Short mmCIF file of C-alpha atoms and ligand atoms in Angstrom, two decimals:
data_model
loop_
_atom_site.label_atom_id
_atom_site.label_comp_id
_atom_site.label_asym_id
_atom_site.label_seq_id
_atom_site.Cartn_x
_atom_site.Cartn_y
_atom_site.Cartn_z
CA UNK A 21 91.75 72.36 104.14
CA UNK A 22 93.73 74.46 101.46
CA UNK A 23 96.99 75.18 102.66
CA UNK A 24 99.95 77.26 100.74
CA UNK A 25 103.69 76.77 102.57
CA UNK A 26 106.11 79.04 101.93
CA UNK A 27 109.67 77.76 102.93
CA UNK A 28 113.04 80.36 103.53
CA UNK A 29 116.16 79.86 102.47
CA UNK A 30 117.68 77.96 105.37
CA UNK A 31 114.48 75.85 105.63
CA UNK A 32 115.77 74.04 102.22
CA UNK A 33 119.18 75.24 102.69
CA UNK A 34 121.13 71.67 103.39
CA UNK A 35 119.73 68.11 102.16
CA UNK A 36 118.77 67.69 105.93
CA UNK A 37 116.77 70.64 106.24
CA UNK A 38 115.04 69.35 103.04
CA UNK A 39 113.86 66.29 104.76
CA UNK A 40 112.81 68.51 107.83
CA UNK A 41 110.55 70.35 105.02
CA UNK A 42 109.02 67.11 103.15
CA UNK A 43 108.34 66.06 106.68
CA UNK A 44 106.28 69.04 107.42
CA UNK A 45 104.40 68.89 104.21
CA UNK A 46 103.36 66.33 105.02
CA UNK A 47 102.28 66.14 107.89
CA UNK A 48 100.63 69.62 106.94
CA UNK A 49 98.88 68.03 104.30
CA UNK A 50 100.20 71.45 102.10
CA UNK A 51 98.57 71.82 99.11
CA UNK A 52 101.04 74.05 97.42
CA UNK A 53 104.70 74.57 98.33
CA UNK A 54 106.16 77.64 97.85
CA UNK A 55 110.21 77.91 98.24
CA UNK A 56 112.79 80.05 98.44
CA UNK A 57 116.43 79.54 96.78
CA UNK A 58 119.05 77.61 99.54
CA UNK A 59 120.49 79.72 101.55
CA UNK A 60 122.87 82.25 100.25
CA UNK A 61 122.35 81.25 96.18
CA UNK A 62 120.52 84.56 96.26
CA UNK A 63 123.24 86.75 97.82
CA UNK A 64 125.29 85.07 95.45
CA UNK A 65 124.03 85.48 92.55
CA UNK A 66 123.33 89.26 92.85
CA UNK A 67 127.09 89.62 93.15
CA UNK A 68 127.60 87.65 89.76
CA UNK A 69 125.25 90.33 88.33
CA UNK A 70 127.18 93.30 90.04
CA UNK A 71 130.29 91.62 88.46
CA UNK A 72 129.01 91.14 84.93
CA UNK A 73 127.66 95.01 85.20
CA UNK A 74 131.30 96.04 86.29
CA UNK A 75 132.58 93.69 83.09
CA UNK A 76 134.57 91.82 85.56
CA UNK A 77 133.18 88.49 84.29
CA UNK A 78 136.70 86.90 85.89
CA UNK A 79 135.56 86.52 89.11
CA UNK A 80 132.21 84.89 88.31
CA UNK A 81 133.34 80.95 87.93
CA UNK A 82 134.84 81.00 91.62
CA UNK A 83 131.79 82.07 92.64
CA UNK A 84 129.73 79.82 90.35
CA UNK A 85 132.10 76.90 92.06
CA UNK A 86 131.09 77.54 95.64
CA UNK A 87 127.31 76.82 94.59
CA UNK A 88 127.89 74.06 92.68
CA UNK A 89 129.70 72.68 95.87
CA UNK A 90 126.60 73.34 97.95
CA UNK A 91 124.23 72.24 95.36
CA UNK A 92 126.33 69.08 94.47
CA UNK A 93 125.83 67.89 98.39
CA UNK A 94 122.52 68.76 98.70
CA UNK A 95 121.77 66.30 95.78
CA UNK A 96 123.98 63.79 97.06
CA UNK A 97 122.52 63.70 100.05
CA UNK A 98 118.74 63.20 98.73
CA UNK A 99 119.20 61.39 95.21
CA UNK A 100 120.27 58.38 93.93
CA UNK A 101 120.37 56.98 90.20
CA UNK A 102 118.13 58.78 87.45
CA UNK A 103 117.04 61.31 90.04
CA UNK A 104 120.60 62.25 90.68
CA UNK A 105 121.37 62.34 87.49
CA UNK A 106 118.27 64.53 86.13
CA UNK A 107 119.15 67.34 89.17
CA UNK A 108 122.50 67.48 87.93
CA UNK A 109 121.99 67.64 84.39
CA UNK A 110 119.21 70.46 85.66
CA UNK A 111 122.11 72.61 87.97
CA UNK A 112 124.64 71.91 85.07
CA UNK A 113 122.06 73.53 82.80
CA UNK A 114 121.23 76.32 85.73
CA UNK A 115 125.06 77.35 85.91
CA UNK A 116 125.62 77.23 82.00
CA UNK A 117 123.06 79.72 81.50
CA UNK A 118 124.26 81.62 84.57
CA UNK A 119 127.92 81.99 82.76
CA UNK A 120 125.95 82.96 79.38
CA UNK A 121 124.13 85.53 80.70
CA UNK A 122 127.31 87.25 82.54
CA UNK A 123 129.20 86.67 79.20
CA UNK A 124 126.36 88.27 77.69
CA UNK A 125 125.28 90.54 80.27
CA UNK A 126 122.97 93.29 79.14
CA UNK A 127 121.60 95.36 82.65
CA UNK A 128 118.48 94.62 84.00
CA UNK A 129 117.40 91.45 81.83
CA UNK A 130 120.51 89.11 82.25
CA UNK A 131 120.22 90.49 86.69
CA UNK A 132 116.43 89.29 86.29
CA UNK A 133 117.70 85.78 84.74
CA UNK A 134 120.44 85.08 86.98
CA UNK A 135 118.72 86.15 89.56
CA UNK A 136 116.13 83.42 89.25
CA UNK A 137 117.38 80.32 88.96
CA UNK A 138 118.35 80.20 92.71
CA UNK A 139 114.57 79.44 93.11
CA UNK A 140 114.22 77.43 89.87
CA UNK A 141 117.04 74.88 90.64
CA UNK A 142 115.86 74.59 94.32
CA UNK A 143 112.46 74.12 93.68
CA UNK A 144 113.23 71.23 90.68
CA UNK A 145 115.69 69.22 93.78
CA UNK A 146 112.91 69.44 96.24
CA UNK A 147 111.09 68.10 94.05
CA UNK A 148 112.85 64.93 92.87
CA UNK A 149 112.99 64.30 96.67
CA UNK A 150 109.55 63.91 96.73
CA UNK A 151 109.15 61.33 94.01
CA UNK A 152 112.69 59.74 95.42
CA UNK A 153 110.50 59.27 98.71
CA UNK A 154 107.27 57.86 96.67
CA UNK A 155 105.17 60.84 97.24
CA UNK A 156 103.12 62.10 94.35
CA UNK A 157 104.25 65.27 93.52
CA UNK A 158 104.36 68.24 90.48
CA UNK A 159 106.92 70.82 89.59
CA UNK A 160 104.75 74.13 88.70
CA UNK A 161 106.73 76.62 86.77
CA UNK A 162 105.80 80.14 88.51
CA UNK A 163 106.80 82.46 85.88
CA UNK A 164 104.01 80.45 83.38
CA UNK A 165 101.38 82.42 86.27
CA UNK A 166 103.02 85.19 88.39
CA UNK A 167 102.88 87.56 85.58
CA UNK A 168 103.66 91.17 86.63
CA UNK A 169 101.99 93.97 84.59
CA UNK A 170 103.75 97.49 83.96
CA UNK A 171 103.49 98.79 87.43
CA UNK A 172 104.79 95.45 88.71
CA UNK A 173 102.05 94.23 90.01
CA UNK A 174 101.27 90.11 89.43
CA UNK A 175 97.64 89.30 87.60
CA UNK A 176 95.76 88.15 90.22
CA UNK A 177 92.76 86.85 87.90
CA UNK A 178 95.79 85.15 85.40
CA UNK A 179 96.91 83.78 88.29
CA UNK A 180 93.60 82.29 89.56
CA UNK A 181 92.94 81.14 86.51
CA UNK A 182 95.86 79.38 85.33
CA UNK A 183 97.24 78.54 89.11
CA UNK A 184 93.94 77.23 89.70
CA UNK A 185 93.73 74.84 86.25
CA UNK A 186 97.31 73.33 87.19
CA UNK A 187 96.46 72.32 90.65
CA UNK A 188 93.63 70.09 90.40
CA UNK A 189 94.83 66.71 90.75
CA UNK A 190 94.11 65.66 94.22
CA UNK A 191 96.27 64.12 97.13
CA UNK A 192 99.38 65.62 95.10
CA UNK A 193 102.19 68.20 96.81
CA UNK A 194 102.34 70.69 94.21
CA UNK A 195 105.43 72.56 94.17
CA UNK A 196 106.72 75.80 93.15
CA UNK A 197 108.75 78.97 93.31
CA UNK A 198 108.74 81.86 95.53
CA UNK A 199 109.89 85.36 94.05
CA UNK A 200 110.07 84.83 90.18
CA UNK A 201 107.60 85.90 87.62
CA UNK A 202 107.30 86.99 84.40
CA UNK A 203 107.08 90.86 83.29
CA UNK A 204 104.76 92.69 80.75
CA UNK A 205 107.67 92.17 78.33
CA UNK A 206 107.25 88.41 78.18
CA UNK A 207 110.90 88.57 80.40
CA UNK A 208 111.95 86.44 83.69
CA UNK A 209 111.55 88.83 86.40
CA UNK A 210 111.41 88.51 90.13
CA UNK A 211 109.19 90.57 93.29
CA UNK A 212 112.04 91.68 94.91
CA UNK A 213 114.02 90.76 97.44
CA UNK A 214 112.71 88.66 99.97
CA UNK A 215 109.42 88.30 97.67
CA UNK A 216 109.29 84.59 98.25
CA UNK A 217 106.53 85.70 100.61
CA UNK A 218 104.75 87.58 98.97
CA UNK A 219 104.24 85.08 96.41
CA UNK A 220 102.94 82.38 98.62
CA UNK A 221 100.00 84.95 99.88
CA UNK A 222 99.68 86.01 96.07
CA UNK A 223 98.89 82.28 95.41
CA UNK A 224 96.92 81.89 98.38
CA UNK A 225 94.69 83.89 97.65
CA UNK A 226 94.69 83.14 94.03
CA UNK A 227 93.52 78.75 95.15
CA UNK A 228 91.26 79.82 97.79
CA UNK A 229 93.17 79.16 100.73
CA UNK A 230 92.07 78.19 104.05
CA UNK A 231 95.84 79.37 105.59
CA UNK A 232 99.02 80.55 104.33
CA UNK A 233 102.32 79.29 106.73
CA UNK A 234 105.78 81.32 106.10
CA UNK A 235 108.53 78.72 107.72
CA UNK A 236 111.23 80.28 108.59
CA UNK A 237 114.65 79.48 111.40
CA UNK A 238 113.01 80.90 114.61
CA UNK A 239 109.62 80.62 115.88
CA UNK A 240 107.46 83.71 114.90
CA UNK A 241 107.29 86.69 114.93
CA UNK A 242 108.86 87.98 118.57
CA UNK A 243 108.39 90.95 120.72
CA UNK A 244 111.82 92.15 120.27
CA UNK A 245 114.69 91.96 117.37
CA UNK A 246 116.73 88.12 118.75
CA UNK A 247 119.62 89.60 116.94
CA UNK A 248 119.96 92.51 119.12
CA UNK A 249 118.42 91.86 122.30
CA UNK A 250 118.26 88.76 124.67
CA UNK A 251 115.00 88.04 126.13
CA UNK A 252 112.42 87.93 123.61
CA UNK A 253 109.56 86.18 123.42
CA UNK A 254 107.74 84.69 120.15
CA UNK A 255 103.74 86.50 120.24
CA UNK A 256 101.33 83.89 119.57
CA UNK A 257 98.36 85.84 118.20
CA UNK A 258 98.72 89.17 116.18
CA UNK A 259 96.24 90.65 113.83
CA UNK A 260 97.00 92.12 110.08
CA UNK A 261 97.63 95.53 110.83
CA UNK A 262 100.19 94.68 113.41
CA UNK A 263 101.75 92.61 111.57
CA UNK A 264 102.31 94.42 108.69
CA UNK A 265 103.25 97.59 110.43
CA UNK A 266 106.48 95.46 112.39
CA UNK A 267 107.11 93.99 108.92
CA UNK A 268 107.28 97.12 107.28
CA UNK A 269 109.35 98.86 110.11
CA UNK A 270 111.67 96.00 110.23
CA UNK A 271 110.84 92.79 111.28
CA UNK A 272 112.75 90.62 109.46
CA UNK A 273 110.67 87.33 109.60
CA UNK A 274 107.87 88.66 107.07
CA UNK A 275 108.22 90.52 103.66
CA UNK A 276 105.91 93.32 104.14
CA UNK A 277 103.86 93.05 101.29
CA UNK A 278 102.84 89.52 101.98
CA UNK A 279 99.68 90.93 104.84
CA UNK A 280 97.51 92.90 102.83
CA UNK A 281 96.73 89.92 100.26
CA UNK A 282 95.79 87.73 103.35
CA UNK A 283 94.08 90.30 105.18
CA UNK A 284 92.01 91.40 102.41
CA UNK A 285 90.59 87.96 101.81
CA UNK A 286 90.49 87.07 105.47
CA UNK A 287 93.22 84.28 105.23
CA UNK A 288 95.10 83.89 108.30
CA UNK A 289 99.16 83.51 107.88
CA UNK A 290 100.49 81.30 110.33
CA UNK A 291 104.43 81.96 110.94
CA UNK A 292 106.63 78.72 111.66
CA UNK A 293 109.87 77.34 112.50
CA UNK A 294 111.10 74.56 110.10
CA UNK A 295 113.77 73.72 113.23
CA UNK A 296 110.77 73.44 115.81
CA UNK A 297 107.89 72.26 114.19
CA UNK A 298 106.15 71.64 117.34
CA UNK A 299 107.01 75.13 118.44
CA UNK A 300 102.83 77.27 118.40
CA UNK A 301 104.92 80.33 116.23
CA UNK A 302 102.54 83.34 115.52
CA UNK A 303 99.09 82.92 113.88
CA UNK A 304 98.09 86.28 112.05
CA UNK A 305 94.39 86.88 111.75
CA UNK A 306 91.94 90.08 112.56
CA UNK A 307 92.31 89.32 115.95
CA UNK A 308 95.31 90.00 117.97
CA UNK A 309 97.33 90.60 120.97
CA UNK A 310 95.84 92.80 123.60
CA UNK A 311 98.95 93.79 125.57
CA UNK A 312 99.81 97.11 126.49
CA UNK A 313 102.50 97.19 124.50
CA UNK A 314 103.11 93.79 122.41
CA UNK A 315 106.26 94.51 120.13
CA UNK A 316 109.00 96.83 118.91
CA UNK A 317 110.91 96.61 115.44
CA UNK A 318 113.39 98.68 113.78
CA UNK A 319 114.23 100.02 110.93
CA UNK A 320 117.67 101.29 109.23
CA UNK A 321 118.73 103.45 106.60
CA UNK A 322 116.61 106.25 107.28
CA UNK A 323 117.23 109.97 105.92
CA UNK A 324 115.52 112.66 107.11
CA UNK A 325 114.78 115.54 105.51
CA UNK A 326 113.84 118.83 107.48
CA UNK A 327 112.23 122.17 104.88
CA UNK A 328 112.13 125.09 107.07
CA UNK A 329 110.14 127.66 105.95
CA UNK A 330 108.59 131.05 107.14
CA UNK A 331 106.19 130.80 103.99
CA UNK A 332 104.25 127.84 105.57
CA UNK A 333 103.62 130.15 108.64
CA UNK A 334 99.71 130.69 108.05
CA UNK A 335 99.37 129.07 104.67
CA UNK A 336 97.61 126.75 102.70
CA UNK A 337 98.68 123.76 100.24
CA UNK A 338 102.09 123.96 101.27
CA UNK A 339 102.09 120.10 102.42
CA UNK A 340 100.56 119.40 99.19
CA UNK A 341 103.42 121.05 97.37
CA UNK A 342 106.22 119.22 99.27
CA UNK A 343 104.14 115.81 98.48
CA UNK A 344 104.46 116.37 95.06
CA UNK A 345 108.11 116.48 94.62
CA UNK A 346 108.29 113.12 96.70
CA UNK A 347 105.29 111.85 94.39
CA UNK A 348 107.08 113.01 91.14
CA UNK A 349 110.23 111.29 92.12
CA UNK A 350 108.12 107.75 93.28
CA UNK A 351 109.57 108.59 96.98
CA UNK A 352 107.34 107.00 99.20
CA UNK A 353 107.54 109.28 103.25
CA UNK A 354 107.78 106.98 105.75
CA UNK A 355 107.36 109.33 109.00
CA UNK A 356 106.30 113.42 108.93
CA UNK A 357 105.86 115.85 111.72
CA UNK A 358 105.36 119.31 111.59
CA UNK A 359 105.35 122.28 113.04
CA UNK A 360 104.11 125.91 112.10
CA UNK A 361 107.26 126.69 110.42
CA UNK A 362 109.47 123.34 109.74
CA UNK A 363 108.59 120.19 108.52
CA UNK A 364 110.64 116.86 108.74
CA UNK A 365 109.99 114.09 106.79
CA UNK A 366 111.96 110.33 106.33
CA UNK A 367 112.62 107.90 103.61
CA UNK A 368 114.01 104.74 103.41
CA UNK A 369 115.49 104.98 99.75
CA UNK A 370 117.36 107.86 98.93
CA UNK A 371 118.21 107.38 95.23
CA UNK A 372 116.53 110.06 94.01
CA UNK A 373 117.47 112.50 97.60
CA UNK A 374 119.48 115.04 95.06
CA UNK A 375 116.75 115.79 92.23
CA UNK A 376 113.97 115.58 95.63
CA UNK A 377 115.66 118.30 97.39
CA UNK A 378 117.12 120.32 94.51
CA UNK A 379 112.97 121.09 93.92
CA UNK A 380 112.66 121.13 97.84
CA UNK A 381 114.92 124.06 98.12
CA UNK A 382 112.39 126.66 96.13
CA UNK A 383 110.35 125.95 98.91
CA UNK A 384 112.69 126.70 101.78
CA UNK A 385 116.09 125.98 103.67
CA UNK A 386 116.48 122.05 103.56
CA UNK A 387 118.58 119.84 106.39
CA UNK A 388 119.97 116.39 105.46
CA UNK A 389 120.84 113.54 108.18
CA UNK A 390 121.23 110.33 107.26
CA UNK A 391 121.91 107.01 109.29
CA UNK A 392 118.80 107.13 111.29
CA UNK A 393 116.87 104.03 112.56
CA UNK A 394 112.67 104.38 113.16
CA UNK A 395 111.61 102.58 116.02
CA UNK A 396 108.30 101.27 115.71
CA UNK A 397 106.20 100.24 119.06
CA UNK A 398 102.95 98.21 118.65
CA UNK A 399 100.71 97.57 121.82
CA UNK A 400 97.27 98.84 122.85
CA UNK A 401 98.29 101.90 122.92
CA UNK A 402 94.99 103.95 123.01
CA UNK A 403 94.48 107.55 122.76
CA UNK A 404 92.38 108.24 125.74
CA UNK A 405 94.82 106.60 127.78
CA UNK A 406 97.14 108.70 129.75
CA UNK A 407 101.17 108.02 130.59
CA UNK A 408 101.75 105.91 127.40
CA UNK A 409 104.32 108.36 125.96
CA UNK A 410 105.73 108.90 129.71
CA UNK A 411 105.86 105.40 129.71
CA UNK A 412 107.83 104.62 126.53
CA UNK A 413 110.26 107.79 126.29
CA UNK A 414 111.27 107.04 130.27
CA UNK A 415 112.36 103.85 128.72
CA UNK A 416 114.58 105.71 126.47
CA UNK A 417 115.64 108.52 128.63
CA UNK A 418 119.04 108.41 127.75
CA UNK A 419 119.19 108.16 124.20
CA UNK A 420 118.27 111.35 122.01
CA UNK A 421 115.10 111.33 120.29
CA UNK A 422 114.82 113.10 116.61
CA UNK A 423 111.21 112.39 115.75
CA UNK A 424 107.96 111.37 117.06
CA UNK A 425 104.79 109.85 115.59
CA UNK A 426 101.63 108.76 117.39
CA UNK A 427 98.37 109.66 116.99
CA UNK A 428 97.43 108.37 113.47
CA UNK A 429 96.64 104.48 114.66
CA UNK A 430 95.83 103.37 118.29
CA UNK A 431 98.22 100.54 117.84
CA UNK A 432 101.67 102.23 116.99
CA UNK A 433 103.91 104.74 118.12
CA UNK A 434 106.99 105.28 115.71
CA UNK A 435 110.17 107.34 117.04
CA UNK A 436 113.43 108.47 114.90
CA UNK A 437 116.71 108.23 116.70
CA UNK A 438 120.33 107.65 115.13
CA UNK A 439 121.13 104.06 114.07
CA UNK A 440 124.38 103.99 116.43
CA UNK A 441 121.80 103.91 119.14
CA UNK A 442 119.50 101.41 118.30
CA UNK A 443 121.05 98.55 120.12
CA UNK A 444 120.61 100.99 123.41
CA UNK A 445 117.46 101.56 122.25
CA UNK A 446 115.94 98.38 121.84
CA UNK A 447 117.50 96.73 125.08
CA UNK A 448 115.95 99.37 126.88
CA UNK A 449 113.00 99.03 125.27
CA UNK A 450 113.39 95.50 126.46
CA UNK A 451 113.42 96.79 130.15
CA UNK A 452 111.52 99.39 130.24
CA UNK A 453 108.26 98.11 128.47
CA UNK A 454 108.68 94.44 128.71
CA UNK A 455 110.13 94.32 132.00
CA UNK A 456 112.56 91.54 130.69
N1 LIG B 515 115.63 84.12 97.23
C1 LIG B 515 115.11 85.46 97.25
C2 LIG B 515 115.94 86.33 98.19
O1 LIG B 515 116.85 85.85 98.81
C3 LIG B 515 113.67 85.53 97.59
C4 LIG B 515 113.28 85.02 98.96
O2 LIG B 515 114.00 84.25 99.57
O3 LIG B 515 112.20 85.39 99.43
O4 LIG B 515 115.68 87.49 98.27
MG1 MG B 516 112.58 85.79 103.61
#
């Protein structure tokens, strides 16, 4: 069985989680490893770049110095002799060219290098672990196959092809990098943030996989957001489309983008915890869970946008019209409901909001409200059944409602209220539709 492994940041985030992860591996029998940067290099490094941009290069070496500390223990605690001393000569070279590039910062390319070598030094550790420990192993270089074309998106036949020609060795734990690639300029670029996933489906599908596993710190994908809300409960069976529409609306455990390679190529994605291997998580296939209602997720930073016009009383094409602007301005609508004279609309990113409405405003009188959360309910929530919208806004009877969405999928309801209630909201949620 072909099997890609994507590990998170505080799955290889401490020398001890590290062994937790070449444990799993193999007792997975994973064919290719996919990690994320320890925990926080990330975070990190973005504010070296934010520093460098602001020509405050100062404050970079005290930042620098807190992730050598953390790198300098992880090794510690895994290496000894040549293998120590090759991952330190490796992080010494990782934080060198970190200090170059913010010396030398020029926007954009020097973010895209720093950025990245969170996952390269990681990666090269893990893997002198693996030889420390006698296992056979290979360091794969993900920016020589993730290579992104000019509307971002990574090769998928380069990456068959030149994935597929460095992994043929058998009984060997190939290992590689999550969330770096290389752009149509021939620069070190990355998928975003949070990509790491994405790139493990990307090179899923790209060896033929039999299953891809995200390991994460909790175990799968639950019916409720832990951080907000008690009780919740991990689902052990959820299909693609669920998946991807809590991921999208909020869920923190997936990266959104990582379903649709997996579901398109019918590879289930198995969600795990690295701190409780034995713990079932959440297999993702077609097939799902059929209860009523099975999970809620939520979203922040939402804006909405309201046009209110008496010209769209009776007329045609005026949708089409508003579409455009958000089109034109690569504004992707996340919710919409209408009515004969007033439309509202949300987004999630709002750095283009001024030039969007400026246009909106020759169309009609335009509201603004921002800090908004969408809630987004998954369950069996069929059409032809009735008391399913009684049933989830008695939940939330005492928290004000903005927006509404149901109708377009069976499975989802989606609801707009302000982000200072969302806590309320969920809890409730908790009560009222998981009687927990
Ligand atoms: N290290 C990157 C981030 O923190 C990518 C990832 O972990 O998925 O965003
Ligand atoms: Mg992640």
């Amino acid at each position: 069985m072909i099997k890609v492994l994507k590990f998170g940041g505080t799955s290889v985030g401490s020398a001890e989680n590290m062994r937790k992860v070449a444990n799993i591996i193999r007792r997975e029998g994973s064919t290719l490893t996919v990690l994320s940067a320890m925990s926080g290099t990330t975070d990190a490094l973005v504010k070296i770049c934010a520093l460098a941009k602001q020509g405050q290069q100062k404050g970079v070496p005290s930042i620098v110095e807190g992730l050598v500390q953390k790198y300098t223990t992880c090794i510690d605690g895994l290496l000894t002799g040549e293998r120590r001393q090759a991952a330190m000569d490796r992080m010494n070279e990782v934080f060198e060219r970190i200090h170059r590039e913010a010396q030398q910062y020029g926007p954009g390319a020097s973010d895209k290098v720093i950025q990245a070598q969170g996952e390269l030094l990681t990666s090269f550790i893990f893997n002198q672990y693996l030889s420390e420990e006698g296992e056979r192993s290979a360091l794969l270089n993900a920016p020589e196959f993730m290579l992104s074309g000019a509307d971002g998106k990574v090769d998928q036949a380069q990456l068959k092809a030149i994935l597929g020609a460095q992994t043929q060795a058998p009984d060997t734990y190939y290992i590689t990098q999550g969330f770096i690639c290389t752009n149509d300029k021939g620069q070190l670029d990355n998928l975003g943030r949070g990509g790491s996933d994405y790139s493990a489906a990307l090179m899923g599908v790209a060896i033929g996989a039999d299953e891809v596993q995200i390991w994460t710190d909790i175990d799968g994908m639950h019916n409720n957001d832990p951080r907000y809300v008690e009780k919740t409960y991990p689902i052990r069976h959820m299909t693609f489309d669920d998946a991807a529409e809590l991921a999208y609306f909020g869920a923190k455990i997936l990266h959104p983008s990582t379903i649709q390679p997996c579901k398109e190529h019918g590879i289930p994605v198995r969600l795990k915890n690295t701190m409780d291997p034995e713990a079932p998580g959440t297999l993702i296939t077609n097939e799902g869970d059929d209860s009523l209602f099975s999970a809620v997720a939520a979203k922040d930073n939402i804006t909405v946008i309201r046009i209110h016009s008496l010209r769209m009383l009776m007329a045609y094409g005026f949708l089409r019209k508003v579409f455009e602007i958000f089109e034109e301005h690569r504004t992707s609508i996340d919710m919409i409901t209408t009515s004969e004279v007033s439309v509202s609309l949300t987004i999630d990113n709002d750095e283009h909001l001024e030039a969007i409405v400026a246009e909106l405003k020759k169309l009609g009188t335009i509201e603004i409200e921002r800090d908004n959360s969408i809630i987004c309910i998954v369950g069996d929530l069929d059409h032809q059944k009735a008391g399913l919208v009684w049933r989830i806004s008695g939940s939330l009877n005492t928290i004000p409602v903005k927006m509404i969405s149901y109708g377009a999928s069976h499975r989802s309801m989606v609801m707009l209220i302000a982000t200072e209630n969302k806590i309320k909201a969920l809890q409730d949620i908790n009560h009222g539709l998981f009687n927990l």
